[in-house]
Coordinates of C-alpha atoms and ligand atoms in Angstrom, one line a residue:
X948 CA 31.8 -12.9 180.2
X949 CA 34.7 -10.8 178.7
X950 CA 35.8 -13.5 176.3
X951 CA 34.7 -13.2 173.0
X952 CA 35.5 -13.9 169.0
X953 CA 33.4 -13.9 165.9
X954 CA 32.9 -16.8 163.8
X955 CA 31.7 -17.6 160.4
X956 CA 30.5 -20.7 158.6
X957 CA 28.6 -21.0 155.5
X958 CA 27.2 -24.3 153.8
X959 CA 24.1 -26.3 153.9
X960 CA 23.4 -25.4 157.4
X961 CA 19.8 -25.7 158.3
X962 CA 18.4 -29.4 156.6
X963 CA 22.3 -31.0 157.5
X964 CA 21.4 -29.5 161.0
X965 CA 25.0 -28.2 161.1
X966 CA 23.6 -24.9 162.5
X967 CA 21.7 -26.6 165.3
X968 CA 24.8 -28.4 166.0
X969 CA 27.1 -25.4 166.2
X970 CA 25.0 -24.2 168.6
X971 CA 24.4 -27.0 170.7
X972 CA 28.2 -27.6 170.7
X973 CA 28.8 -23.5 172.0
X974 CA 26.5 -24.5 175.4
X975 CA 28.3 -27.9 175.6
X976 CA 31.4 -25.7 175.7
X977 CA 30.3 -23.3 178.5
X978 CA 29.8 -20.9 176.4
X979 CA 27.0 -19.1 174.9
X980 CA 26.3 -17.2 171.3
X981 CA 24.9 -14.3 170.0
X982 CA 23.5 -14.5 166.7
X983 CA 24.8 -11.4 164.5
X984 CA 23.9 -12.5 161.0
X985 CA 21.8 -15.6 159.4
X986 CA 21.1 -15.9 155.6
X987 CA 19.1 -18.7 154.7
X988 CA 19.8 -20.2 151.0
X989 CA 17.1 -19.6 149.2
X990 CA 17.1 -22.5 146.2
X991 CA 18.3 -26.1 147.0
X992 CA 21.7 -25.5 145.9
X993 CA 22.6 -22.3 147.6
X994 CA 24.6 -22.4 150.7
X995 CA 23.6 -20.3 153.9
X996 CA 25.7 -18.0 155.7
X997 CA 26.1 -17.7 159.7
X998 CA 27.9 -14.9 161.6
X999 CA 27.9 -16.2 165.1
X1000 CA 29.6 -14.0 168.5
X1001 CA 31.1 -16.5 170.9
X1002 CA 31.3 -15.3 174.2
X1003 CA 32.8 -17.4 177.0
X1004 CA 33.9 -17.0 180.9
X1005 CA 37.1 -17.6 180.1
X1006 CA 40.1 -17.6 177.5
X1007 CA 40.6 -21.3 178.2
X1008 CA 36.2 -22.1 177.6
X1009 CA 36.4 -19.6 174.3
X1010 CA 40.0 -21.5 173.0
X1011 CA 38.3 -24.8 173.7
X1012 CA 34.6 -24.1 172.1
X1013 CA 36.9 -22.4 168.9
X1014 CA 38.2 -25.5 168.5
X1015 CA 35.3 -27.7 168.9
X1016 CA 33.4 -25.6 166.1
X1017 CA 36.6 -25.9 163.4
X1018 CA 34.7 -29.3 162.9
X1019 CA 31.5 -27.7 162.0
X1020 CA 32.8 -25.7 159.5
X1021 CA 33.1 -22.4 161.7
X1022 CA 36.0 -19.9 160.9
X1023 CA 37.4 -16.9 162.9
X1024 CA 35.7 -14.2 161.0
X1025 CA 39.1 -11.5 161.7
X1026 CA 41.0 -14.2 160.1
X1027 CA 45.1 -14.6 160.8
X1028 CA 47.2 -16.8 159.2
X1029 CA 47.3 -20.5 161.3
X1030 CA 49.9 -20.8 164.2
X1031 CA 53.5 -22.9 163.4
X1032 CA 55.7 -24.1 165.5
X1033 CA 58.4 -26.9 164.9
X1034 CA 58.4 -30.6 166.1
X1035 CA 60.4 -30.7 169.0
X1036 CA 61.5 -33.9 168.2
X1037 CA 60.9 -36.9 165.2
X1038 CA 57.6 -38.3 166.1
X1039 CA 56.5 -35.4 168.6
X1040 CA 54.3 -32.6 168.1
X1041 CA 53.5 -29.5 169.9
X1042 CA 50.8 -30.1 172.7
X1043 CA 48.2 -27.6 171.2
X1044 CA 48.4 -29.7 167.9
X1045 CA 45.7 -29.6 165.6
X1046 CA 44.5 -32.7 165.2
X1047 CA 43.0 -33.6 161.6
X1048 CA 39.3 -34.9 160.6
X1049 CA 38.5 -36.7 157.7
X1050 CA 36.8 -33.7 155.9
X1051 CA 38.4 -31.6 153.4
X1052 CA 40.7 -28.4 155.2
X1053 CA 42.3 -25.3 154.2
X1054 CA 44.7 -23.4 156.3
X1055 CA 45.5 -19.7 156.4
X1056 CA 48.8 -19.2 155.2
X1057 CA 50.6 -16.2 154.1
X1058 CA 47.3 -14.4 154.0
X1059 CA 45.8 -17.1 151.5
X1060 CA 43.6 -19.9 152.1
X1061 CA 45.6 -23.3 151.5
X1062 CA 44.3 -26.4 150.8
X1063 CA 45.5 -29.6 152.7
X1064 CA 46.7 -32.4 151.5
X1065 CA 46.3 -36.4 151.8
X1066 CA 43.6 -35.6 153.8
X1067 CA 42.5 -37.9 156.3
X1068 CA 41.7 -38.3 160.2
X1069 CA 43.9 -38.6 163.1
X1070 CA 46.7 -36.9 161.4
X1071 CA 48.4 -33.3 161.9
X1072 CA 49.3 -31.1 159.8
X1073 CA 52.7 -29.9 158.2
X1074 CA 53.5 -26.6 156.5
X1075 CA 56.4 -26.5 153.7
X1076 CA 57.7 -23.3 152.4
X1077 CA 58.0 -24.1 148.4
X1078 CA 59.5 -21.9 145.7
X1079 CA 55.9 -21.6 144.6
X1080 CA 54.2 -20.7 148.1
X1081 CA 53.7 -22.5 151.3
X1082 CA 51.9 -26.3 150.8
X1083 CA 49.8 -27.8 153.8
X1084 CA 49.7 -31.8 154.3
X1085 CA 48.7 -34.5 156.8
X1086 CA 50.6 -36.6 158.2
X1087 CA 50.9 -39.3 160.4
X1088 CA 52.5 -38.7 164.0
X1089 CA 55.3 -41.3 163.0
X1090 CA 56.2 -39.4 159.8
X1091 CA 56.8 -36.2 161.5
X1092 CA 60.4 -35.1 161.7
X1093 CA 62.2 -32.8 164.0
X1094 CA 61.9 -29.2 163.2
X1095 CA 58.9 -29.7 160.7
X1096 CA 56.6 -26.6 161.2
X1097 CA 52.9 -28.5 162.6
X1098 CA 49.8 -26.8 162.6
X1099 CA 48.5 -26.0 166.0
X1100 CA 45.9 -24.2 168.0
X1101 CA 42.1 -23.9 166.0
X1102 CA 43.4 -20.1 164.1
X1103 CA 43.6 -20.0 160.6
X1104 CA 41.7 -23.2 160.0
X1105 CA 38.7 -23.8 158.5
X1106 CA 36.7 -27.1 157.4
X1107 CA 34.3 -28.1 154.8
X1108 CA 32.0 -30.6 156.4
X1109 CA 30.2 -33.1 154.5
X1110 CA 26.4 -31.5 153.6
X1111 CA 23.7 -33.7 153.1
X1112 CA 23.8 -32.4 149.2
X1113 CA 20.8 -32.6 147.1
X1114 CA 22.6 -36.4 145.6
X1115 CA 20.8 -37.1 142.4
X1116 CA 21.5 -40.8 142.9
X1117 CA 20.1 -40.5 146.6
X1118 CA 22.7 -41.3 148.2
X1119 CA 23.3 -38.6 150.2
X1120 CA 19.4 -39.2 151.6
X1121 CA 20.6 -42.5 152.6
X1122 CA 23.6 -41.5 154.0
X1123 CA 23.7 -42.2 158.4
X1124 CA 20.6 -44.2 157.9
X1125 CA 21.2 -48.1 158.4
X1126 CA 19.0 -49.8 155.8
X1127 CA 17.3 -52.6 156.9
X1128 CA 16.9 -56.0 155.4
X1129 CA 13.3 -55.1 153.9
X1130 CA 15.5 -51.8 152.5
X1131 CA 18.6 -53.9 151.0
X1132 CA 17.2 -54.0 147.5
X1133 CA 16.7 -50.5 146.8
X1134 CA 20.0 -49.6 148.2
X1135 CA 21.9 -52.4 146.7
X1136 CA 19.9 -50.6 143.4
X1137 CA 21.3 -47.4 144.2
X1138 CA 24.5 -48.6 145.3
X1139 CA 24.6 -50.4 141.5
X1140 CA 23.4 -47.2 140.0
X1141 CA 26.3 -44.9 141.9
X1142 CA 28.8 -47.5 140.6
X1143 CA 27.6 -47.3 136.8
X1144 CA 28.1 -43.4 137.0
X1145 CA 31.4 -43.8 138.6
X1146 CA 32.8 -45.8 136.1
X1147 CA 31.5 -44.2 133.4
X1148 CA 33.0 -41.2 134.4
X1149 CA 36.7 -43.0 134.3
X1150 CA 36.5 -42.7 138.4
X1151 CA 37.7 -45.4 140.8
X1152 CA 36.0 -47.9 143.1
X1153 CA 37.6 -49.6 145.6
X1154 CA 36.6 -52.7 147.7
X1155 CA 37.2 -53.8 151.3
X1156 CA 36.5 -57.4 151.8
X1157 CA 36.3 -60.5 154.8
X1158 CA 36.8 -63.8 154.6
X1159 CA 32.6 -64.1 155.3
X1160 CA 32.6 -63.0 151.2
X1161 CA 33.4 -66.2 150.5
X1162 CA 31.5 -68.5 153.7
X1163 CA 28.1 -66.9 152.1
X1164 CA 28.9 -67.9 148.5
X1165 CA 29.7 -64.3 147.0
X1166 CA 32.5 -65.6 144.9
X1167 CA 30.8 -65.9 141.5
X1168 CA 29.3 -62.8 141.9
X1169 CA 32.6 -60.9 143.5
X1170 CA 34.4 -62.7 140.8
X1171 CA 32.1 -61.0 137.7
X1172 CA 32.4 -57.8 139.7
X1173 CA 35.9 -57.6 139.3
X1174 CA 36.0 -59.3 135.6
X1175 CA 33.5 -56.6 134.5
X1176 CA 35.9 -54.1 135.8
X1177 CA 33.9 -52.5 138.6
X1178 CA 36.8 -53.4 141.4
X1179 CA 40.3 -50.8 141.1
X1180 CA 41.6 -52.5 143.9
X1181 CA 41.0 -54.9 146.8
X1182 CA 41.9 -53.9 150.6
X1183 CA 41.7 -57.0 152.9
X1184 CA 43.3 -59.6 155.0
X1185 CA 45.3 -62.8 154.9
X1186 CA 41.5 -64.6 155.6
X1187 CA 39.8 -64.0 152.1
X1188 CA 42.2 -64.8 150.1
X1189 CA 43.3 -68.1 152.1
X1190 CA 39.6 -68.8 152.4
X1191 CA 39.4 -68.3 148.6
X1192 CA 41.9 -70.3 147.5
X1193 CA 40.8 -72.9 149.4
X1194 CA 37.5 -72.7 148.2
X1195 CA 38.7 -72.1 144.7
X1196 CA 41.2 -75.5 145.3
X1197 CA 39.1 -77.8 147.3
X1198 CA 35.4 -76.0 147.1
X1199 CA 35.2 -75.6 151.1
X1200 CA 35.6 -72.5 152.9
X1201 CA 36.9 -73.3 156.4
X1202 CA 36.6 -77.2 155.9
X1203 CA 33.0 -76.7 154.8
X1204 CA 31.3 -77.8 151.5
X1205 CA 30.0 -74.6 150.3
X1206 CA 27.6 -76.8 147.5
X1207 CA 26.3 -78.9 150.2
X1208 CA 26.9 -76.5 152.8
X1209 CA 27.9 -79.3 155.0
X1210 CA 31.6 -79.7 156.7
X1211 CA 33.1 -82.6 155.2
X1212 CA 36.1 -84.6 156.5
X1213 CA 39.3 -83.4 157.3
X1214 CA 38.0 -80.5 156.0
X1215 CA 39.4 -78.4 158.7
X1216 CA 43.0 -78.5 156.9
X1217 CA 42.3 -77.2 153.4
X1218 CA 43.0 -74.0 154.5
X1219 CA 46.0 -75.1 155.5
X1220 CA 46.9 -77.1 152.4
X1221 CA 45.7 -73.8 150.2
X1222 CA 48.6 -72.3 152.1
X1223 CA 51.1 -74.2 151.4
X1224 CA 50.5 -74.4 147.7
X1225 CA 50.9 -71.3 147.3
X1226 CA 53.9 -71.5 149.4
X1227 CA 55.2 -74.1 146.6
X1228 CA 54.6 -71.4 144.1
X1229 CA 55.8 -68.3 146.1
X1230 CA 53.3 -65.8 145.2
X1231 CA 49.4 -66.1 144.5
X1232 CA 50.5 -65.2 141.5
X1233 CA 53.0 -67.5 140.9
X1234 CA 50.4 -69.9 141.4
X1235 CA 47.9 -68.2 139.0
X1236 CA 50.2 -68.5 136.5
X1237 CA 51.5 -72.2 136.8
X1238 CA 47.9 -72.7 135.8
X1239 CA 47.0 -73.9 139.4
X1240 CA 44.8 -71.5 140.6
X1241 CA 42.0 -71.2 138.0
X1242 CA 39.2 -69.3 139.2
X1243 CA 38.3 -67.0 142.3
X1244 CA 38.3 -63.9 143.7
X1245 CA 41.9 -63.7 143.9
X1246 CA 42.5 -65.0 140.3
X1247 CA 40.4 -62.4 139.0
X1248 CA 43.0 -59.7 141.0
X1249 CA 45.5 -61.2 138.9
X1250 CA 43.9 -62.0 135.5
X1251 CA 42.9 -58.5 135.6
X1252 CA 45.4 -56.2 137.3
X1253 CA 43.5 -55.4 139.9
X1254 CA 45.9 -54.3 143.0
X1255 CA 45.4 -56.1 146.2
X1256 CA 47.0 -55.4 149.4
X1257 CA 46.5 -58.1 152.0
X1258 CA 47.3 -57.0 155.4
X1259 CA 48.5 -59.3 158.1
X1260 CA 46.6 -59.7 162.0
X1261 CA 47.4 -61.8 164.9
X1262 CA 45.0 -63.8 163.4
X1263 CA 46.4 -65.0 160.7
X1264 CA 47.2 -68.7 159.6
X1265 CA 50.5 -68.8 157.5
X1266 CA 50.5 -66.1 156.2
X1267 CA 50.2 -66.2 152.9
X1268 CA 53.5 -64.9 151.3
X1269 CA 51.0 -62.1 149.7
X1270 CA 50.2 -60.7 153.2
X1271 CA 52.4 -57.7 154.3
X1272 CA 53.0 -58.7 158.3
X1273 CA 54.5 -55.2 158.6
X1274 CA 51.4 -53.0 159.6
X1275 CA 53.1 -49.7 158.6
X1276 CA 53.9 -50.7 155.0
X1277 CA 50.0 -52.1 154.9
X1278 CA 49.0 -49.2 156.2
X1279 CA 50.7 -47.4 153.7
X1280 CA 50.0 -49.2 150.6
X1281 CA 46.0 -49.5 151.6
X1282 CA 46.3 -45.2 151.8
X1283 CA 48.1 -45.5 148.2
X1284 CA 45.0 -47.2 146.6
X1285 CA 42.5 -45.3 148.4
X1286 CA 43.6 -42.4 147.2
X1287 CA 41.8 -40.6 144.5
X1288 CA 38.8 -42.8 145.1
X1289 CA 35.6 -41.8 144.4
X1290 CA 34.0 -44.9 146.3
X1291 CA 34.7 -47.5 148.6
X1292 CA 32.6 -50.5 149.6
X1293 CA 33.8 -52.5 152.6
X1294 CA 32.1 -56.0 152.6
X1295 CA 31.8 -57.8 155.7
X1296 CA 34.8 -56.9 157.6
X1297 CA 34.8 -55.0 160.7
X1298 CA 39.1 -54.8 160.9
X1299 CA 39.5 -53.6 157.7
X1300 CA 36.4 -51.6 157.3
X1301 CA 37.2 -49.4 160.6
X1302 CA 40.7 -48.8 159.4
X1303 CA 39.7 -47.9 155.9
X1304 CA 37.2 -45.6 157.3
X1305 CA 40.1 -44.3 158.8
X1306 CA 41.9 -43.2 156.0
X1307 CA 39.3 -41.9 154.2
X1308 CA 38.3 -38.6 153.2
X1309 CA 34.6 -37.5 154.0
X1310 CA 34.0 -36.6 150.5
X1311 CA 34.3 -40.4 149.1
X1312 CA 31.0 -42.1 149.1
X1313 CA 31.3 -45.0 151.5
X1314 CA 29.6 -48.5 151.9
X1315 CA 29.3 -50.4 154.6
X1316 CA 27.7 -54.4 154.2
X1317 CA 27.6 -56.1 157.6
X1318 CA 24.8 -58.3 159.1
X1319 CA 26.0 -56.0 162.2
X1320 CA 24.5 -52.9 162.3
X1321 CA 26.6 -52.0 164.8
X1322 CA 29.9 -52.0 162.4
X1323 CA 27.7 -49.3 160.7
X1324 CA 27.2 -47.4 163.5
X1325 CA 31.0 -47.4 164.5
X1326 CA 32.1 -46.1 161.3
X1327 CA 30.3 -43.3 161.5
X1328 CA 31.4 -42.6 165.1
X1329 CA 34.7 -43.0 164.6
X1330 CA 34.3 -40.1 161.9
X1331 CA 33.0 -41.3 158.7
X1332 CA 29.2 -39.9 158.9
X1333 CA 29.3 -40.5 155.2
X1334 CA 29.1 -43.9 155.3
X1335 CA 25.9 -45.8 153.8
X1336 CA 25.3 -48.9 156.0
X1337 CA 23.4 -51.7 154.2
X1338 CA 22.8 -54.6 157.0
X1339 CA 22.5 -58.0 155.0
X1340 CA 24.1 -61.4 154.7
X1341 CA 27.3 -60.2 152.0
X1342 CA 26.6 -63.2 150.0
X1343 CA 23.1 -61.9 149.1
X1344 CA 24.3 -58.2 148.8
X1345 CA 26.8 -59.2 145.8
X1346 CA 24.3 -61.3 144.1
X1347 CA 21.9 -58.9 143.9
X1348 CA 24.3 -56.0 143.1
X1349 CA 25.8 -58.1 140.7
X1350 CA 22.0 -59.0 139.2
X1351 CA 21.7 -55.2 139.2
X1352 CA 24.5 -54.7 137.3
X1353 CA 23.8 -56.6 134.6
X1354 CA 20.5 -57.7 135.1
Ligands
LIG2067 N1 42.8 -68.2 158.9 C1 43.2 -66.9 158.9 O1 44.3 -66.5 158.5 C2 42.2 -65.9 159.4 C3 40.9 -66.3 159.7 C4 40.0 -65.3 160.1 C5 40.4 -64.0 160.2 N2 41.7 -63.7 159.9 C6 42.1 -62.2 159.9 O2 41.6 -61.6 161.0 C7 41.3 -60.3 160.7 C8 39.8 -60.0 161.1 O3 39.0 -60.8 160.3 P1 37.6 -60.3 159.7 O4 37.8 -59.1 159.0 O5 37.0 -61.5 159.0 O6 36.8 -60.2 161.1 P2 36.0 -59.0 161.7 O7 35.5 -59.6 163.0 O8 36.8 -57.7 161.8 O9 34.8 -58.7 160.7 C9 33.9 -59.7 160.3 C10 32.6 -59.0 160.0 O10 31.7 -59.9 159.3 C11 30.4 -59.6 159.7 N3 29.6 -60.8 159.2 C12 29.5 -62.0 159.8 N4 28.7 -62.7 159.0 C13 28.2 -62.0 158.0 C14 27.3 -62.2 156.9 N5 26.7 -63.3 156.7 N6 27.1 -61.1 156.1 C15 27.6 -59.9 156.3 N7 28.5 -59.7 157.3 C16 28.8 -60.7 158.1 C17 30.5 -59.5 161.2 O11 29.4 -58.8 161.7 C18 31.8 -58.7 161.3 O12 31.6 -57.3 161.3 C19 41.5 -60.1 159.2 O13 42.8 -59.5 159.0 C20 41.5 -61.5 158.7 O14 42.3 -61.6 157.5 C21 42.6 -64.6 159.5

């Protein structure tokens, strides 16, 4: 066991179990460790430091546990700038790329630490020489060009992961824990209380949201929730705002009488016939302001300003003329409005939520409303841990946030 390297990581280690997973993940890897330095924080606010020896059987075992603890926060501790090399073509990256996470990264460059930007998993990483030193960003595989230098091997890189911090408005205690239905109220509370602060602090919240907002009756409340100025934009699909519309136009949602809660005749095609009025008047816009669309979800978007960005699926009737069929520009303009945002609350929509979560940075606060738990639970394997899962019928969840928010 020749093979060795020392690694550093520092951090709320111990209660966000972070140090039992490093070393958990160093015996997964084949290797084993050797303990050279611990220091536990001693106050609730100061971090802990670990100095950790590596030692593995081989060069391949010891390159593949160093990269498998970049995600834990771990560092080389004899630190060298990261390794370039250039794309070998537009679209193609090195084999040993480094492949992003969704947690905040700096690189070693020029002998500095560099902080990346546009973070967000699934991406690489692209290094620019500047006039005013060398910049690190993530990009998507399909944005790289030939000849851009991409980030590869595990050197030089080092993470921040996501601590369970000491959240004053708990939710960092609820975070990776799936409330219950008997639990809904106090997180909807805490969910409320999170939003209040965010606000108040000029921040940005922005919504995710299915067609099944409007099946449960959550439109009155949605629609105060956005007039109040609580919603900075809406990310969703062609569904809620047909589903709206139609709801808003003939007071079904998919044919059914949301009043009586019974389908009524012919009711099947007012989705249809919500479509094609806003056909007639181009835009859902247009429509809003030729006074036909009065109310609703999406009339509040335009009332107030709030962005939306409908993106299009196989599934979609029409589509509307608002929804953006081309998945890269969607893509694109949901990463625009998710940027800079200090929350986001996906509501009911398992498409939209999981690509979202994609996109997201670990250190927005996330959360997830599904009568599913197990949308919850795939969030936060596909990467975003710091998702808050609140399992209830949506249409309950906004009436009792909005009764929160103003109750
Ligand atoms: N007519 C149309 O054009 C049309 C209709 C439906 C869907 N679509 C499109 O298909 C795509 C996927 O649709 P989606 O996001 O609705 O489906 P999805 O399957 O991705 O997500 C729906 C989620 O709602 C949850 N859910 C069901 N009932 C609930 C309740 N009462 N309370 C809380 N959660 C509940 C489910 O568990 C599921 O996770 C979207 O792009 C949508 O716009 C289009």
């Amino acid at each position: 066991m020749d093979f060795s390297e020392i690694v550093e990581a520092e951090g709320h280690l111990v209660d966000s179990q972070i140090l039992a997973n490093i070393m958990d993940r160093v015996i997964e890897c084949g290797a084993v460790y050797e303990v050279q330095d611990f220091s536990l924080g001693r106050t609730n606010d100061e971090f802990s430091k670990l100095r950790l020896r590596v030692i593995a059987p081989s060069r391949e075992v010891l390159v593949k546990t160093l990269e498998e603890l970049v995600e834990l926060g771990c560092y080389q501790a004899h630190i060298r700038d990261a390794v370039l090399r250039p794309a070998p073509l537009n679209s193609v990256v090195p084999d040993d790329f480094y492949s992003t996470t969704n947690h905040r990264t700096f690189v070693r460059l020029n002998g500095n630490w560099t902080e990346v930007g546009n973070q967000r998993m699934d991406g690489v990483i692209i290094v620019r020489q500047e006039e005013t030193g060398a910049t690190a960003t993530c990009r998507k595989l399909r944005d790289i060009r030939e000849g851009d230098q991409i980030v590869c091997g595990a050197q030089g890189i080092r993470i921040q992961p996501e601590f369970k911090a000491r959240d004053r408005m708990g939710f960092a205690f609820m975070a990776n824990d799936i409330s219950s239905e008997r639990r809904a109220e106090t997180a909807v509370r805490k969910v409320a209380q999170l939003m209040r602060m965010i606000k108040s602090e000029g921040g940005r919240i922005v919504f995710v949201a299915g067609p099944v907002v409007i099946h449960t009756g959550g439109t009155a409340a949605f629609s105060q929730i956005i007039r109040k100025g609580f919603v900075d934009a809406l990310l969703a699909g062609n569904a809620i705002a047909v589903h709206d519309i139609e709801h808003t136009l003939y007071g079904t949602s998919l044919g059914v009488d949301l009043e009586r809660g019974i389908p009524i005749e012919e009711g099947h095609k007012n989705h249809m016939r919500a479509i094609n009025t806003i056909n007639r008047y181009g835009s859902i816009k247009g429509a809003v302001e030729a006074g036909v669309l009065r109310s609703g979800v999406m009339y509040e978007c335009v009332k107030h300003n709030v962005p939306f960005v409908l993106a299009g699926s196989i599934r979609d009737d029409g589509p509307l003329p608002d929804t953006m069929m081309d998945l890269i520009q969607a893509q694109e303009a949901y990463a625009k409005q998710i940027a800079g945002a200090q929350m986001v609350i996906c509501l009911s929509s398992m498409l939209h939520s999981i690509g979202v979560g994609n996109m997201t940075p670990s250190w927005v606060k996330m959360v997830c409303v599904d009568i599913n738990p197990a949308v919850v639970t795939k969030l936060s394997d596909r990467g975003s841990q710091q998702t808050v899962g609140i399992v209830t019928d949506v249409g309950t969840f906004l009436n009792l946030l909005a009764q929160e928010l103003w109750g």
